[in-house]
């Protein structure tokens, strides 16, 4: 499930089974292009496509495998349909469990998917891919711009305290001296030795 959610298959955390065990689990084999779906989660329903270039794999009991019929549907269209709000609402309704939310394979088969002609599916998938790419590019540029703004902000503060933002009058005191004077003025009178606010305590005495 963690590979599916991260859409990353393989790596150092990959687990393997013996060849004889793989034969025993043959009904659960995953091939490149298979659509995988999580049965558990808060809520379940994360989906990913098993990528090309990866060896045959095996799904666990926590996943559902969908194998696309090439003449009827486009895999990426199905992926986007499963990720759509309308599909997610259906999954939430059929999810059961208290400590651990889960959707069974039988209940999963009752969920409806929006279907379209194959050519239209391909166009929709291509447009979604394009918009996702635009969004990712925009976010990347926004992060870069924010980083530049933060650096510029620090530079402006530095230039301000160095007196480099405007032409300086030679008679003006430097910013460092001004800051030191402000700091001194904020210190308590008499360094706090003569009581609150620098006032001397009153002495008790007899009235005349």
XYZ file of C-alpha atoms in Angstrom:
208
model
C 0.000 0.000 0.000
C 2.832 2.439 0.766
C 4.260 1.881 -2.736
C 0.865 2.496 -4.262
C 0.227 5.691 -2.308
C 3.675 7.041 -3.152
C 3.331 5.914 -6.777
C 6.847 4.532 -6.411
C 7.521 0.855 -6.998
C 10.899 -0.727 -6.335
C 13.902 0.557 -4.420
C 15.712 -0.688 -1.346
C 12.484 -1.553 0.499
C 11.311 -3.993 -2.186
C 10.333 -7.404 -0.816
C 10.661 -10.633 -2.784
C 9.114 -14.106 -2.654
C 10.562 -17.457 -3.682
C 9.784 -18.646 -7.247
C 7.591 -21.495 -5.976
C 5.609 -19.025 -3.837
C 5.196 -16.746 -6.855
C 3.650 -19.646 -8.782
C 1.247 -20.250 -5.894
C 0.244 -16.567 -5.914
C -0.097 -16.353 -9.704
C -3.715 -15.049 -9.549
C -2.360 -11.972 -7.729
C 0.356 -11.081 -10.253
C 0.595 -7.448 -11.361
C 1.817 -6.430 -14.808
C 2.845 -3.051 -16.166
C -0.253 -0.991 -16.883
C -2.431 -2.607 -14.208
C -4.471 -0.191 -12.120
C -4.087 -0.692 -8.358
C -6.488 0.473 -5.666
C -6.183 0.439 -1.856
C -8.909 -1.381 0.118
C -7.931 0.188 3.457
C -7.296 3.727 4.708
C -8.997 6.891 5.937
C -10.824 6.489 3.604
C -9.551 3.808 1.201
C -9.375 4.471 -2.493
C -5.842 5.615 -3.352
C -5.029 4.517 -6.894
C -1.945 4.221 -9.085
C -0.831 2.558 -12.296
C 1.884 -0.089 -12.056
C 4.547 1.478 -14.290
C 6.208 0.114 -17.400
C 9.724 -1.170 -16.980
C 9.046 -2.831 -13.644
C 9.165 -6.642 -13.251
C 6.033 -8.622 -12.497
C 4.820 -7.995 -8.972
C 2.301 -9.336 -6.461
C -0.448 -7.404 -4.726
C -1.243 -7.925 -1.065
C -4.701 -8.538 0.404
C -4.965 -4.796 1.071
C -5.092 -3.919 -2.644
C -7.414 -4.417 -5.590
C -6.061 -4.924 -9.096
C -7.953 -3.672 -12.145
C -6.813 -4.851 -15.544
C -7.925 -2.581 -18.328
C -9.527 -3.880 -21.532
C -7.600 -1.972 -24.205
C -10.517 -1.858 -26.667
C -12.976 -0.528 -24.085
C -11.153 1.898 -21.828
C -8.052 4.028 -21.336
C -6.083 3.210 -18.174
C -5.220 6.811 -17.343
C -8.854 7.822 -17.829
C -9.872 5.133 -15.319
C -7.203 6.388 -12.902
C -8.536 9.945 -13.060
C -12.138 8.715 -12.777
C -11.248 6.778 -9.610
C -9.603 9.900 -8.185
C -12.639 12.071 -8.957
C -14.837 13.489 -6.135
C -17.905 11.599 -7.430
C -16.101 8.266 -7.153
C -14.613 9.124 -3.750
C -18.072 9.905 -2.369
C -19.249 6.437 -3.393
C -16.227 4.809 -1.747
C -16.887 6.664 1.520
C -20.497 5.427 1.538
C -19.511 1.757 1.172
C -16.527 1.873 3.544
C -17.038 -0.173 6.705
C -15.132 -0.594 9.950
C -14.391 1.333 13.129
C -10.750 0.846 14.099
C -9.761 0.160 10.496
C -11.715 1.494 7.533
C -12.036 -0.977 4.675
C -13.943 -1.534 1.444
C -14.403 -5.128 0.321
C -14.003 -6.315 -3.253
C -17.715 -7.202 -3.378
C -18.746 -3.659 -2.360
C -16.150 -2.174 -4.699
C -17.853 -3.907 -7.637
C -21.041 -1.971 -6.896
C -19.417 1.434 -7.496
C -20.318 3.230 -10.736
C -17.688 4.813 -12.970
C -18.426 7.510 -15.557
C -17.800 5.970 -18.963
C -17.252 7.567 -22.346
C -16.258 6.456 -25.848
C -12.628 5.358 -26.037
C -11.499 8.356 -28.119
C -13.125 10.772 -25.667
C -11.499 8.957 -22.734
C -8.098 9.464 -24.364
C -8.801 13.182 -24.907
C -9.956 13.647 -21.306
C -6.889 11.834 -19.946
C -4.566 13.908 -22.128
C -6.199 17.164 -20.997
C -5.988 16.181 -17.313
C -2.309 15.295 -17.770
C -1.733 18.691 -19.398
C -3.475 20.592 -16.595
C -1.632 18.620 -13.907
C 1.652 19.473 -15.626
C 0.703 23.165 -15.772
C -0.249 23.109 -12.091
C 3.027 21.485 -11.051
C 5.024 23.974 -13.123
C 3.086 26.890 -11.603
C 3.657 25.600 -8.061
C 7.365 25.169 -8.771
C 7.641 28.716 -10.112
C 5.639 30.056 -7.149
C 8.036 28.383 -4.698
C 11.024 29.836 -6.551
C 9.438 33.306 -6.533
C 8.683 33.044 -2.800
C 12.307 32.082 -2.154
C 13.493 35.114 -4.156
C 11.118 37.414 -2.231
C 12.445 36.113 1.098
C 16.037 36.682 -0.008
C 15.153 40.177 -1.279
C 13.465 40.990 2.025
C 16.623 40.084 3.927
C 18.726 42.120 1.516
C 16.489 45.181 1.906
C 16.783 45.008 5.683
C 20.546 44.674 5.399
C 20.786 47.647 3.017
C 18.495 49.714 5.258
C 20.702 49.260 8.323
C 23.795 49.925 6.236
C 22.245 53.173 4.975
C 22.346 52.101 1.344
C 18.669 52.613 0.441
C 18.870 56.431 0.131
C 21.583 59.048 -0.140
C 23.025 59.658 3.310
C 23.740 63.011 4.987
C 27.267 62.887 6.416
C 25.861 64.522 9.555
C 23.430 61.643 10.190
C 24.407 59.183 12.849
C 24.930 55.619 11.614
C 22.144 53.084 12.086
C 24.297 51.082 14.509
C 24.623 54.111 16.779
C 20.877 54.777 16.572
C 20.088 51.185 17.561
C 22.529 51.379 20.475
C 20.909 54.615 21.674
C 17.406 53.100 21.463
C 18.589 50.044 23.377
C 20.093 52.243 26.087
C 16.905 54.303 26.397
C 14.833 51.146 26.909
C 16.956 49.954 29.844
C 15.483 50.707 33.337
C 16.751 53.863 34.998
C 19.657 53.132 37.335
C 19.829 49.546 36.027
C 17.012 48.585 38.366
C 18.973 49.273 41.571
C 16.663 51.976 42.872
C 13.399 50.083 42.588
C 10.591 50.036 40.039
C 10.781 52.856 37.498
C 13.894 54.280 39.201
C 11.923 55.626 42.192
C 13.355 55.425 45.680
C 11.299 53.507 48.246
C 9.437 55.615 50.797
C 10.640 55.507 54.411
C 8.204 55.004 57.219
C 8.351 57.683 59.924
C 6.348 59.444 62.596
C 3.974 62.187 61.684
C 4.627 65.554 63.242
